[in-house]
Coordinates of C-alpha atoms and ligand atoms in Angstrom, one line a residue:
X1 CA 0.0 0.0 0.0
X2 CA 1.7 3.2 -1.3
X3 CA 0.7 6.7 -2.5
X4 CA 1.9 7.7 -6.0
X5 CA 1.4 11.4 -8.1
X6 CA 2.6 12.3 -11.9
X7 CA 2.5 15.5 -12.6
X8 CA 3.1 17.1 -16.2
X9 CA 3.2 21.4 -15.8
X10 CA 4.0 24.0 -17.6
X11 CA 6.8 25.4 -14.9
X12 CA 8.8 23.3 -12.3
X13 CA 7.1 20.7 -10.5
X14 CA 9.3 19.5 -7.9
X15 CA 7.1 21.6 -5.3
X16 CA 3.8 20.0 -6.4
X17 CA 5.5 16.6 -6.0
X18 CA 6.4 17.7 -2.5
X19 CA 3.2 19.2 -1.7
X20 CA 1.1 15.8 -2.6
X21 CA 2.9 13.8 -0.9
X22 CA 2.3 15.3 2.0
X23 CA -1.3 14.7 0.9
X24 CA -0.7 11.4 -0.1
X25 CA 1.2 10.5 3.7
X26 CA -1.4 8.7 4.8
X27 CA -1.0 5.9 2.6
X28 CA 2.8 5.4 3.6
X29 CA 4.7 6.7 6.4
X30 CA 7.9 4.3 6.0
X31 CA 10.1 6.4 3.2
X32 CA 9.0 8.9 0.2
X33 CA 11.0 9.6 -3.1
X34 CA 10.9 12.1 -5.3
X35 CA 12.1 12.2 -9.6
X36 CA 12.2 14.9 -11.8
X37 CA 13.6 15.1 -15.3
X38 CA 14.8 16.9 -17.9
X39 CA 17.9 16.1 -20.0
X40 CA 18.6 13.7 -16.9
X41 CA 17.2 12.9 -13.7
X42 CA 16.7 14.7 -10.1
X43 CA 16.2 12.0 -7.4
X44 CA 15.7 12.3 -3.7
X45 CA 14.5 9.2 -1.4
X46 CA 14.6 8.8 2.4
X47 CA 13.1 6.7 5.1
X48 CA 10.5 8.2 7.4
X49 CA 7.8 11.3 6.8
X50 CA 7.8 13.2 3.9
X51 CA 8.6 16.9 5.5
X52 CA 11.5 14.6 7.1
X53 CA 13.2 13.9 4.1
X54 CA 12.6 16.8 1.5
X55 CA 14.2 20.3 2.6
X56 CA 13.2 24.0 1.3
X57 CA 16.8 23.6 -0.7
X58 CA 16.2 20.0 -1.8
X59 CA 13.4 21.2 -3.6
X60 CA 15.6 24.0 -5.3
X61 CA 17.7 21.2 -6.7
X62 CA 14.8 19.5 -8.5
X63 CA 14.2 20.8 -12.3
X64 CA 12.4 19.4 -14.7
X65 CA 8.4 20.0 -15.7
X66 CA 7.5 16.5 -15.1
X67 CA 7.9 14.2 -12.3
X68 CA 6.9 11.4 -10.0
X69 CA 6.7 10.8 -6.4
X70 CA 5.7 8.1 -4.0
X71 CA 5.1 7.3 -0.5
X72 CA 5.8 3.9 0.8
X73 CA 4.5 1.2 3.1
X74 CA 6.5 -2.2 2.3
X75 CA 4.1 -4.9 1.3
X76 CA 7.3 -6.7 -0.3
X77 CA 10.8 -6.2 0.0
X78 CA 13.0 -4.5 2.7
X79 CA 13.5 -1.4 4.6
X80 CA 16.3 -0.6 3.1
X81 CA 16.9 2.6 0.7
X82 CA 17.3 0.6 -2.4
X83 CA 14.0 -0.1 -2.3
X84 CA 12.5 3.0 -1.9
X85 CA 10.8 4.3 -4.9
X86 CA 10.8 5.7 -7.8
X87 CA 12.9 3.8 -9.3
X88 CA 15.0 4.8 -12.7
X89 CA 16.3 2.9 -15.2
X90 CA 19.1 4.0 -18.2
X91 CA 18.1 2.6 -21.4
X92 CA 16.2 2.7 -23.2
X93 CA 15.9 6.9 -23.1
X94 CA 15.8 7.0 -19.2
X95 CA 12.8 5.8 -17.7
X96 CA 11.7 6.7 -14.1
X97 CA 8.8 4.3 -12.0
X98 CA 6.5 5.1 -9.1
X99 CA 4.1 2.4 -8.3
X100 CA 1.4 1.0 -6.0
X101 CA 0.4 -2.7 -5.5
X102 CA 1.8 -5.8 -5.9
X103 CA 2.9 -8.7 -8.2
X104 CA 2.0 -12.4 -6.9
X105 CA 4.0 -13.3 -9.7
X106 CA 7.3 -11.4 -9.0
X107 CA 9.7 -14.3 -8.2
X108 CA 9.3 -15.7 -11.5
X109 CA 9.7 -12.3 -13.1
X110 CA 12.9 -11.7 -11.0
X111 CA 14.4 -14.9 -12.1
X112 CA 13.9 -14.4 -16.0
X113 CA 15.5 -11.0 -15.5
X114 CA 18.4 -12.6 -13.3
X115 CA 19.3 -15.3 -15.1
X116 CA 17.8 -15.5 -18.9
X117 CA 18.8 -11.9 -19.1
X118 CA 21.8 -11.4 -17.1
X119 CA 21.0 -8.4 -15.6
X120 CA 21.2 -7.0 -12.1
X121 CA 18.1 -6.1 -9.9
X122 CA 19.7 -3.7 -7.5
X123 CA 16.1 -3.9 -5.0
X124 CA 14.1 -6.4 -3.2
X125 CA 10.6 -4.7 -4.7
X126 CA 7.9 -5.9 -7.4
X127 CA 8.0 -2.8 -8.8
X128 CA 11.7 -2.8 -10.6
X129 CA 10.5 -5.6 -12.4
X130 CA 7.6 -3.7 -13.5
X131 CA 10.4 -1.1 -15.4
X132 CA 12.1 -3.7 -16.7
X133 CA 9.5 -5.2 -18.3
X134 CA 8.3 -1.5 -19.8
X135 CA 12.0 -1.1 -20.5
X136 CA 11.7 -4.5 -22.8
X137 CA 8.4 -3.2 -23.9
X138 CA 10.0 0.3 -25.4
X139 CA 12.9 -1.4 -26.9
X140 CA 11.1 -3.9 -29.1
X141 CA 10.3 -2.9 -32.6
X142 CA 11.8 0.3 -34.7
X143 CA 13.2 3.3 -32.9
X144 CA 10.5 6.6 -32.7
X145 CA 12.3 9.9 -32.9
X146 CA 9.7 12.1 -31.9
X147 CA 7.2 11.7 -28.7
X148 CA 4.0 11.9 -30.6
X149 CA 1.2 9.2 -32.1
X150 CA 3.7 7.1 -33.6
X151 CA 5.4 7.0 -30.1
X152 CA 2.1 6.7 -28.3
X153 CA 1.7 3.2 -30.2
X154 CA 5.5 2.1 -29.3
X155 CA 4.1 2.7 -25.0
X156 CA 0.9 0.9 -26.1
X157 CA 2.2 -1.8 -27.2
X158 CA 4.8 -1.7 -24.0
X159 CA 2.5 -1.1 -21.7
X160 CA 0.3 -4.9 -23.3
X161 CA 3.4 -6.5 -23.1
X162 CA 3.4 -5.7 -18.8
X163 CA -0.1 -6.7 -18.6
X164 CA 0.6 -9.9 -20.1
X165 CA 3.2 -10.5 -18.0
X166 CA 2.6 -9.1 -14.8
X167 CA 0.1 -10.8 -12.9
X168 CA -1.1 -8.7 -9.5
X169 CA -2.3 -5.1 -9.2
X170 CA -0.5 -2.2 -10.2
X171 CA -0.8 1.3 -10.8
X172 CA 1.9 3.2 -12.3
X173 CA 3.4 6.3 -13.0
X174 CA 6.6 6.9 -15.4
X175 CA 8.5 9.9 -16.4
X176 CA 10.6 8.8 -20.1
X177 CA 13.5 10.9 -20.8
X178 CA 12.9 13.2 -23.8
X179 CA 9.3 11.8 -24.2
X180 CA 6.9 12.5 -21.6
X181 CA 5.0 11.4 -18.3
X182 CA 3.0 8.1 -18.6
X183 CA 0.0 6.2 -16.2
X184 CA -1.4 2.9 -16.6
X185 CA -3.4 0.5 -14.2
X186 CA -3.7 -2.8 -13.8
X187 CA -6.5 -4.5 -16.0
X188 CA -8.6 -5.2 -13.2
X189 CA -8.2 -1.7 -11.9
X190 CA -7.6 -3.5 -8.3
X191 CA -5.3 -0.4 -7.3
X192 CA -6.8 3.0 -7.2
X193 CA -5.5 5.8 -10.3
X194 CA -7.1 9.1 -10.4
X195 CA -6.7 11.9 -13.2
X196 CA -7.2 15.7 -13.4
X197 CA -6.5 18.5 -14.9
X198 CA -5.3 22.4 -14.8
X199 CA -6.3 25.4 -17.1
X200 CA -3.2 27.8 -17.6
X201 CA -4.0 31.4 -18.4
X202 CA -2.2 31.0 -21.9
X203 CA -4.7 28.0 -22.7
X204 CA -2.1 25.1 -21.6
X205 CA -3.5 22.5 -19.3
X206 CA -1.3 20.2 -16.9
X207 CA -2.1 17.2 -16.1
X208 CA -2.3 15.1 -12.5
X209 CA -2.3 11.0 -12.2
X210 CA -2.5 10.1 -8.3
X211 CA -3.8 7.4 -6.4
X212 CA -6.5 9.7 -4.5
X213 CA -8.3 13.1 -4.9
X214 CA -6.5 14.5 -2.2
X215 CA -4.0 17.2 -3.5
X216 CA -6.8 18.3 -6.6
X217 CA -8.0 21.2 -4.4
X218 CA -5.0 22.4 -2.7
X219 CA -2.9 22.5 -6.1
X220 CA -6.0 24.0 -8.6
X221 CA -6.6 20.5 -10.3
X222 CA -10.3 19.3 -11.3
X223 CA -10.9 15.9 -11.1
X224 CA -11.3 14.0 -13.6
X225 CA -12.2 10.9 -12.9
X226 CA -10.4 7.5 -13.0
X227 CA -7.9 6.6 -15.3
X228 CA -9.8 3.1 -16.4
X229 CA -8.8 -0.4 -15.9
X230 CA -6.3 -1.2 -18.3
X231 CA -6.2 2.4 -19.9
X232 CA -3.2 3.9 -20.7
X233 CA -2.3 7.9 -20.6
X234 CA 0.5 10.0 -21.8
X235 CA 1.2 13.4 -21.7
X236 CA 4.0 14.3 -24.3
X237 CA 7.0 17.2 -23.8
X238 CA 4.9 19.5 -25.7
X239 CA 1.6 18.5 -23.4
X240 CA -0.5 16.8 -25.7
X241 CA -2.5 14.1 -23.7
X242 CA -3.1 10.2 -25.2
X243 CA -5.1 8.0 -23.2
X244 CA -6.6 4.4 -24.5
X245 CA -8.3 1.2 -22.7
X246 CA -5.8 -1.4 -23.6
X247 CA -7.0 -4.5 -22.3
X248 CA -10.0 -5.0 -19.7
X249 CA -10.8 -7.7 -17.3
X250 CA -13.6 -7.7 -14.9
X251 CA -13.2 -4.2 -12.6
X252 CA -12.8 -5.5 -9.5
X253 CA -11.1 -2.5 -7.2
X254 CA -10.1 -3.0 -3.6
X255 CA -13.0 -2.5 -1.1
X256 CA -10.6 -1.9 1.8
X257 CA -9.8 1.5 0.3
X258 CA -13.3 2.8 1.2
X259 CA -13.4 0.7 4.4
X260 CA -9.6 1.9 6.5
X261 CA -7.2 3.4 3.4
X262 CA -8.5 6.1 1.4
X263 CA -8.7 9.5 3.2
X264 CA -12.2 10.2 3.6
X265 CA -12.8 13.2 1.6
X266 CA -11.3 11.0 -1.9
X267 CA -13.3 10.2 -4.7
X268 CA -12.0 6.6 -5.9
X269 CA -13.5 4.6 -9.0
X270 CA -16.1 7.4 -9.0
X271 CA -17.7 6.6 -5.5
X272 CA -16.6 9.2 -2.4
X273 CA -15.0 7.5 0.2
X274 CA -17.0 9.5 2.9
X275 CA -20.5 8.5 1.7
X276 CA -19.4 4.9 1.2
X277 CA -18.1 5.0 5.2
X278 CA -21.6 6.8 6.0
X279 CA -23.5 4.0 4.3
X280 CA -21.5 1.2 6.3
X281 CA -22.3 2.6 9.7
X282 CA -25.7 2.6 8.5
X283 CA -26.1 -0.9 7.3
X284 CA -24.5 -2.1 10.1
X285 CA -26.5 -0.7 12.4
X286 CA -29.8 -1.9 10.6
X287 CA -28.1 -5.4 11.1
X288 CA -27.8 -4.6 15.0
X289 CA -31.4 -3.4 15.0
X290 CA -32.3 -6.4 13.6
X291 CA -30.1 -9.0 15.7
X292 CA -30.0 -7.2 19.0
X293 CA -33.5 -5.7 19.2
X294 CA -33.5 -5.5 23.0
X295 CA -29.6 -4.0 23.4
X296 CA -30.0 0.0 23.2
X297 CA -26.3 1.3 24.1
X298 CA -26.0 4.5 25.8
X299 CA -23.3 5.9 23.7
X300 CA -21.4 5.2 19.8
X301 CA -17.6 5.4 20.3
X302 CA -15.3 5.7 17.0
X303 CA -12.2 4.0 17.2
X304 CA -10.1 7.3 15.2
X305 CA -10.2 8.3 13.2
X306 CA -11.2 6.3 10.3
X307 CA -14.2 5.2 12.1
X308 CA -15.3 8.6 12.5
X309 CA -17.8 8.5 9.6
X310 CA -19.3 5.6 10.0
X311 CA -20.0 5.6 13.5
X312 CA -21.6 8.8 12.9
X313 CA -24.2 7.0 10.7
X314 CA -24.6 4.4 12.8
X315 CA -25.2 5.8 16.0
X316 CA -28.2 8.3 14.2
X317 CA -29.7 5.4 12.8
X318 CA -30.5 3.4 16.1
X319 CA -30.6 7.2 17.4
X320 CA -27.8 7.2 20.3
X321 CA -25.6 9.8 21.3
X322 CA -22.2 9.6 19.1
X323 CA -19.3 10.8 21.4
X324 CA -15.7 11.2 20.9
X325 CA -14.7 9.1 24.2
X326 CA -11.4 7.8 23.0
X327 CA -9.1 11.0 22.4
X328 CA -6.9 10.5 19.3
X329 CA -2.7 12.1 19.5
X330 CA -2.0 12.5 16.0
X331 CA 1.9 12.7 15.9
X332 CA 1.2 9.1 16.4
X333 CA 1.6 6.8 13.2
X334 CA -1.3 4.2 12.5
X335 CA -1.5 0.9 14.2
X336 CA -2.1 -1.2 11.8
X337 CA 0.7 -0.1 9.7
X338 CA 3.4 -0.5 12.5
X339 CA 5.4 -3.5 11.5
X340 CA 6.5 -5.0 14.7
X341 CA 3.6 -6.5 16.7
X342 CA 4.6 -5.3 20.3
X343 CA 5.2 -1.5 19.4
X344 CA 1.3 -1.8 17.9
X345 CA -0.1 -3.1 21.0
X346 CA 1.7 -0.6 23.0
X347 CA 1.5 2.4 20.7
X348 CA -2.5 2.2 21.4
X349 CA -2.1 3.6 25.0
X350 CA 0.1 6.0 23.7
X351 CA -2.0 7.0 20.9
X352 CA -5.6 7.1 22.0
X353 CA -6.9 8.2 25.4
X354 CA -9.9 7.0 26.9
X355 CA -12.7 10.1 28.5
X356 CA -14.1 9.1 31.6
X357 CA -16.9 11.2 31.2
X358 CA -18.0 9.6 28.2
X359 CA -17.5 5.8 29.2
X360 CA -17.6 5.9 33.1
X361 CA -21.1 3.6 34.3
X362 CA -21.7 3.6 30.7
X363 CA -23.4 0.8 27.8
X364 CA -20.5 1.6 25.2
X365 CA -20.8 0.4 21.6
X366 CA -17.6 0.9 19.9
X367 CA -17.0 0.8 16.2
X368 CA -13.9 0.2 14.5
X369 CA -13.3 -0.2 10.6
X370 CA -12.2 -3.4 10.5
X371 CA -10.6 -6.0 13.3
X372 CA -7.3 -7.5 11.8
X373 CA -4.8 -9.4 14.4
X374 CA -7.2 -8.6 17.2
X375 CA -4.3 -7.1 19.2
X376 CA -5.4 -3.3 18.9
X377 CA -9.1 -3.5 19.8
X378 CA -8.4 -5.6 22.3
X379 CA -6.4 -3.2 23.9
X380 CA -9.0 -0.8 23.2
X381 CA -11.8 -2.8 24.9
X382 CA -9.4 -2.9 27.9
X383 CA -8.6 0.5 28.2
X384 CA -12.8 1.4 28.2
X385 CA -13.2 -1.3 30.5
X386 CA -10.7 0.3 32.3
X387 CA -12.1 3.3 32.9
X388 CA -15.4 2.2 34.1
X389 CA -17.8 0.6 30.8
X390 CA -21.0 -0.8 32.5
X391 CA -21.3 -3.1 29.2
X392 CA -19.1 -3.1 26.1
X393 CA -20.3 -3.8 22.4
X394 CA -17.9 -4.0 19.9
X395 CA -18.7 -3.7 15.5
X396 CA -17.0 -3.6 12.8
X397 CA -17.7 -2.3 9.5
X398 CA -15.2 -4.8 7.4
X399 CA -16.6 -8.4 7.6
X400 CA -14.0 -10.7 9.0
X401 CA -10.6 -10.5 7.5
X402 CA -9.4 -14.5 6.9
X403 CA -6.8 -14.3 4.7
X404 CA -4.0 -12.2 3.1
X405 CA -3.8 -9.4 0.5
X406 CA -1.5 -10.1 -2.2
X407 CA -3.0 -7.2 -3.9
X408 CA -0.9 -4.5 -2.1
X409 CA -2.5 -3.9 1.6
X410 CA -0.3 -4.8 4.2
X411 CA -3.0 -7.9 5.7
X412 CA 0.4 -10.4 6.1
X413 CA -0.3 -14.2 6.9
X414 CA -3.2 -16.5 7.9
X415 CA -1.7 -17.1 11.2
X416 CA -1.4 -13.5 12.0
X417 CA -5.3 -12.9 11.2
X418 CA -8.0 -13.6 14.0
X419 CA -10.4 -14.4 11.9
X420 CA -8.5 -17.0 10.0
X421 CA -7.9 -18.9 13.5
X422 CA -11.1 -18.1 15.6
X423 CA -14.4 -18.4 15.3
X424 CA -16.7 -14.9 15.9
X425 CA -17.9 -16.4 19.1
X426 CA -14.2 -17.1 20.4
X427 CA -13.2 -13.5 19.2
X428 CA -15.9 -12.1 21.1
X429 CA -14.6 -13.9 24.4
X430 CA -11.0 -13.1 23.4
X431 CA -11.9 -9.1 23.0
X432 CA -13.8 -9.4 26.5
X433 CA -16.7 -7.8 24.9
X434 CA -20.2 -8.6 26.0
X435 CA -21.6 -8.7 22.0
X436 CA -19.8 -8.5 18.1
X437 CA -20.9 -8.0 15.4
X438 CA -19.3 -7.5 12.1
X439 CA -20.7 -6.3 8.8
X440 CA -21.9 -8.8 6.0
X441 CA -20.1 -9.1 2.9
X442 CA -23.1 -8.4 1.1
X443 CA -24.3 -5.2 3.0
X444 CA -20.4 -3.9 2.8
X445 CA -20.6 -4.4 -0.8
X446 CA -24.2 -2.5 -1.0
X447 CA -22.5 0.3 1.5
X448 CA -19.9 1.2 -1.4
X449 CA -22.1 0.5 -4.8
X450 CA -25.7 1.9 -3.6
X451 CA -24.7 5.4 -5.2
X452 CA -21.7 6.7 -7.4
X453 CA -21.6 7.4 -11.5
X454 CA -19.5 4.0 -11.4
X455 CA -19.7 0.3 -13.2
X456 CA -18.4 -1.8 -10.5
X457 CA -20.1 -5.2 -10.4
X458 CA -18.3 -6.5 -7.1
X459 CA -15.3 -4.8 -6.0
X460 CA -12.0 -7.2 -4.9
X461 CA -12.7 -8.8 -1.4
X462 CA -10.1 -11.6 -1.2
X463 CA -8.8 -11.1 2.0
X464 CA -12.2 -11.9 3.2
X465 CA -13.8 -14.6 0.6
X466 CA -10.6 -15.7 -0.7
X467 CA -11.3 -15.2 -4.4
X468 CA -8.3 -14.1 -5.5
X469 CA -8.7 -12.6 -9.3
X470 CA -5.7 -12.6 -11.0
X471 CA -2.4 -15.0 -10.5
X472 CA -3.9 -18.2 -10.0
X473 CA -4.0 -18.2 -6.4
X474 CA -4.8 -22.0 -5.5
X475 CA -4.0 -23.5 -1.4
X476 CA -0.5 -24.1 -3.0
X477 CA 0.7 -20.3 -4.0
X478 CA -0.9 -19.0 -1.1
X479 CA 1.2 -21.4 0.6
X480 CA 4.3 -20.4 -1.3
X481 CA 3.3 -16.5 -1.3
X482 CA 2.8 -16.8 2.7
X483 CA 6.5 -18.1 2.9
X484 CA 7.8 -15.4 0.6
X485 CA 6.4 -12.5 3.0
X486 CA 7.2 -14.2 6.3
X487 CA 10.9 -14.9 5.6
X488 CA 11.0 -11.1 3.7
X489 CA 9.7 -10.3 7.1
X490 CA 12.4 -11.9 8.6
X491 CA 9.7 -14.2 10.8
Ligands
LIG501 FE1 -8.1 -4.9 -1.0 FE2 -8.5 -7.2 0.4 FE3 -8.5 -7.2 -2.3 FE4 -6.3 -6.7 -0.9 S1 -7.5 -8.6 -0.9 S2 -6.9 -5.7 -2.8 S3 -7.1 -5.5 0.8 S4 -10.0 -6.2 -1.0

């Protein structure tokens, strides 16, 4: 899971980079890279928050009117700087990469670059595999000279070449040397990829491809929508824009972007993030109307903040005070994203502080967005327990989470996950809540379709059916993918 912008402008762009990744932080807080070009490359990476790594001078150092960034949470690979993104490559023409997902198929990938082709892979990622394979894709066929039609067909027929090779999700963003800024996604669309554009006084546009909405206001872009499943867009050094559908497969985009990833105020796959979360409170609570008629709770507690919304909706619909009773400090990075187990159970107390006043004698119902290892809200039942809960209810608006994303969200191994190992009635005893409920499949699915201008049939939900939709993902590779991300993890 990883935040990636391309920008195309008519005047530097290093400080638009910089500004949306900041807007993009929430989708990786582990390192951030920055690429420019022009007649060669600008490149800055680092490990940690993106106003940690870039200074005011960095940004000086930058030139070039096109450019990439990204913001990183490893799914795959290290933490080491090599594996920070984007990526560059020097033939052919110099091709830059910024990209979100992941590639269930990357071993095999690795090896026919490694040994058929004898070259070196200087990272541990998917995604330098995905530039190799463009880089194959450019150099095939007759040399273009110029960056126009002609060359639009050479990325086209690139750009096929990846999506019959790569197998996964994936989202991309590439600056070309000489030719332009490119964006394709996946032909499933599983990772998000949205588009807009700028009017310049002279009658130039720029363009913006991100993975959310988030920067459009702040930097004067409209939104555009989506680039499509399998589409393909280039913006040329003069700043004429190409965009085709390559190749489509069912649309099947990740549903746990509208339940815990995307910020709220995003518009993804033309559904807003915030109504889908106000629709899943209210489901939910229709459910607990209708399996807990007699159990009226004296107050709706958001786990923060991506709960927010949704417990909002849910506590108007069975019409019970919504209160803010667990305090959120945000100079504390997210839970679930915190690799080592022990630093996420403790980094709750740290992070969210319980109000007496709002708990103390009280029925609390607390809902959280989804319950992955268990570890977190069981700490959070404890701490409301703690300070004085008469009764504790505990929902969830993501059904139960049994096994892994291979699609680029950090949800590791089968062992790790609750709901892979206990039933609901054990995880209720092992929260020490007095009832659980989680939301259906079908009403979370209904929570992010009802409304929206968008052609999504059913949206990826893997890690909780286990319908995997691209790589052939039988008991065996999960098996084989399981050991790949535990020993990467260094378990
Ligand atoms: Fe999203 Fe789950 Fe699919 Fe991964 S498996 S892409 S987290 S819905």
């Amino acid at each position: 899971m990883c935040g990636i912008v391309g920008i195309y402008a008519h005047a530097p762009v290093a400080a638009e980079l910089y500004d949306s990744l900041i807007h993009l932080q929430h989708r990786g807080q582990d390192a951030a890279g920055i690429l420019t070009c022009n007649q060669r490359f600008y490149v800055k990476h680092g490990l940690g928050l993106v106003r940690e790594i870039f200074s005011a001078d960095d940004i000086l150092k930058f030139h070039g009117h096109y450019g990439i960034g990204h913001t990183r949470y490893p799914t795959a690979g290290g933490y080491n700087l090599s594996d920070v993104q984007p990526l560059w490559i020097g033939s052919p023409y110099g091709i830059g990469l910024a990209h979100n997902g992941n590639l269930v198929n990357y071993k095999q990938l690795a090896d026919e670059i490694r040994y058929q082709k004898h070259r070196h892979l200087n990272s541990s990622i998917d995604s330098e595999v995905l530039l190799h394979l463009l880089a194959d894709g450019l150099d095939q066929g007759e040399y273009v000279a110029d960056d126009g039609s002609a060359y639009f067909e050479k990325i086209c027929g690139a750009v096929k070449y990846i999506f019959s090779r790569a197998q996964g999700s994936y989202s991309v963003v590439n600056t070309i040397i000489g030719k332009g800024l490119l964006a394709y996604r996946d032909p499933h669309g599983i990772r998000p990829l949205v588009f807009g554009e700028r009017n310049n006084a002279d009658g130039s546009k720029d363009y913006i491809f991100a993975s959310e909405t988030t920067m459009f206001y702040a930097l004067g872009f409209e939104p555009k929508g989506d680039i499509q499943p399998g589409e393909v867009a280039f913006v040329n050094e003069k700043g004429t824009l190409f965009r085709r559908i390559i190749e489509q497969r069912q649309f099947r985009p990740c549903i746990f972007e509208y339940v815990y990833f995307a910020r709220p105020d995003s518009t993804l796959n033309e559904i807003s993030v915030y109504r889908s979360r106000l629709r899943m409170g209210q489901n939910l609570a229709l459910r607990w109307k209708e399996k807990f008629p007699e159990i009226v709770p004296d107050v709706v507690i958001p786990a923060p903040f991506t709960s927010n919304t949704a417990a909002l909706s849910f506590a108007h619909e069975i019409g019970v005070r919504y209160s803010e009773g667990l305090y959120k400090n945000p100079f504390i990075g997210r839970t679930f994203i915190m690799p080592d187990g022990k630093e996420r159970s403790r980094s709750v107390r740290y992070k969210l502080t319980p109000q007496k006043t709002e708990i103390k004698d009280k029925k609390v119902l607390i809902l959280d967005d989804s319950i992955v290892r268990g570890t977190t809200s069981k700490e959070i039942v404890k701490m409301v327990r703690e300070f004085g809960a008469k009764e504790i209810y505990f929902v969830s608006t993501c059904p139960p989470i049994q096994y892994p994303c291979y699609y680029g969200i950090d949800i590791p191994s089968r062992k790790e996950l609750i709901a892979a190992k206990l039933s609901e009635a054990e995880i209720e005893k092992y929260l020490g809540v007095d009832k659980l409920l989680y939301q259906t499949q079908e009403d979370l699915v209904e929570a992010v379709t009802r409304k929206g201008n968008h052609h999504i049939e059913r949206p990826c939900m893997a890690c909780m059916d286990g319908q995997y939709i691209t790589g052939n993902i039988n008991t065996e590779k999960l098996q084989q993918l399981e050991n790949i991300r535990t020993s990467e993890r260094g378990e």
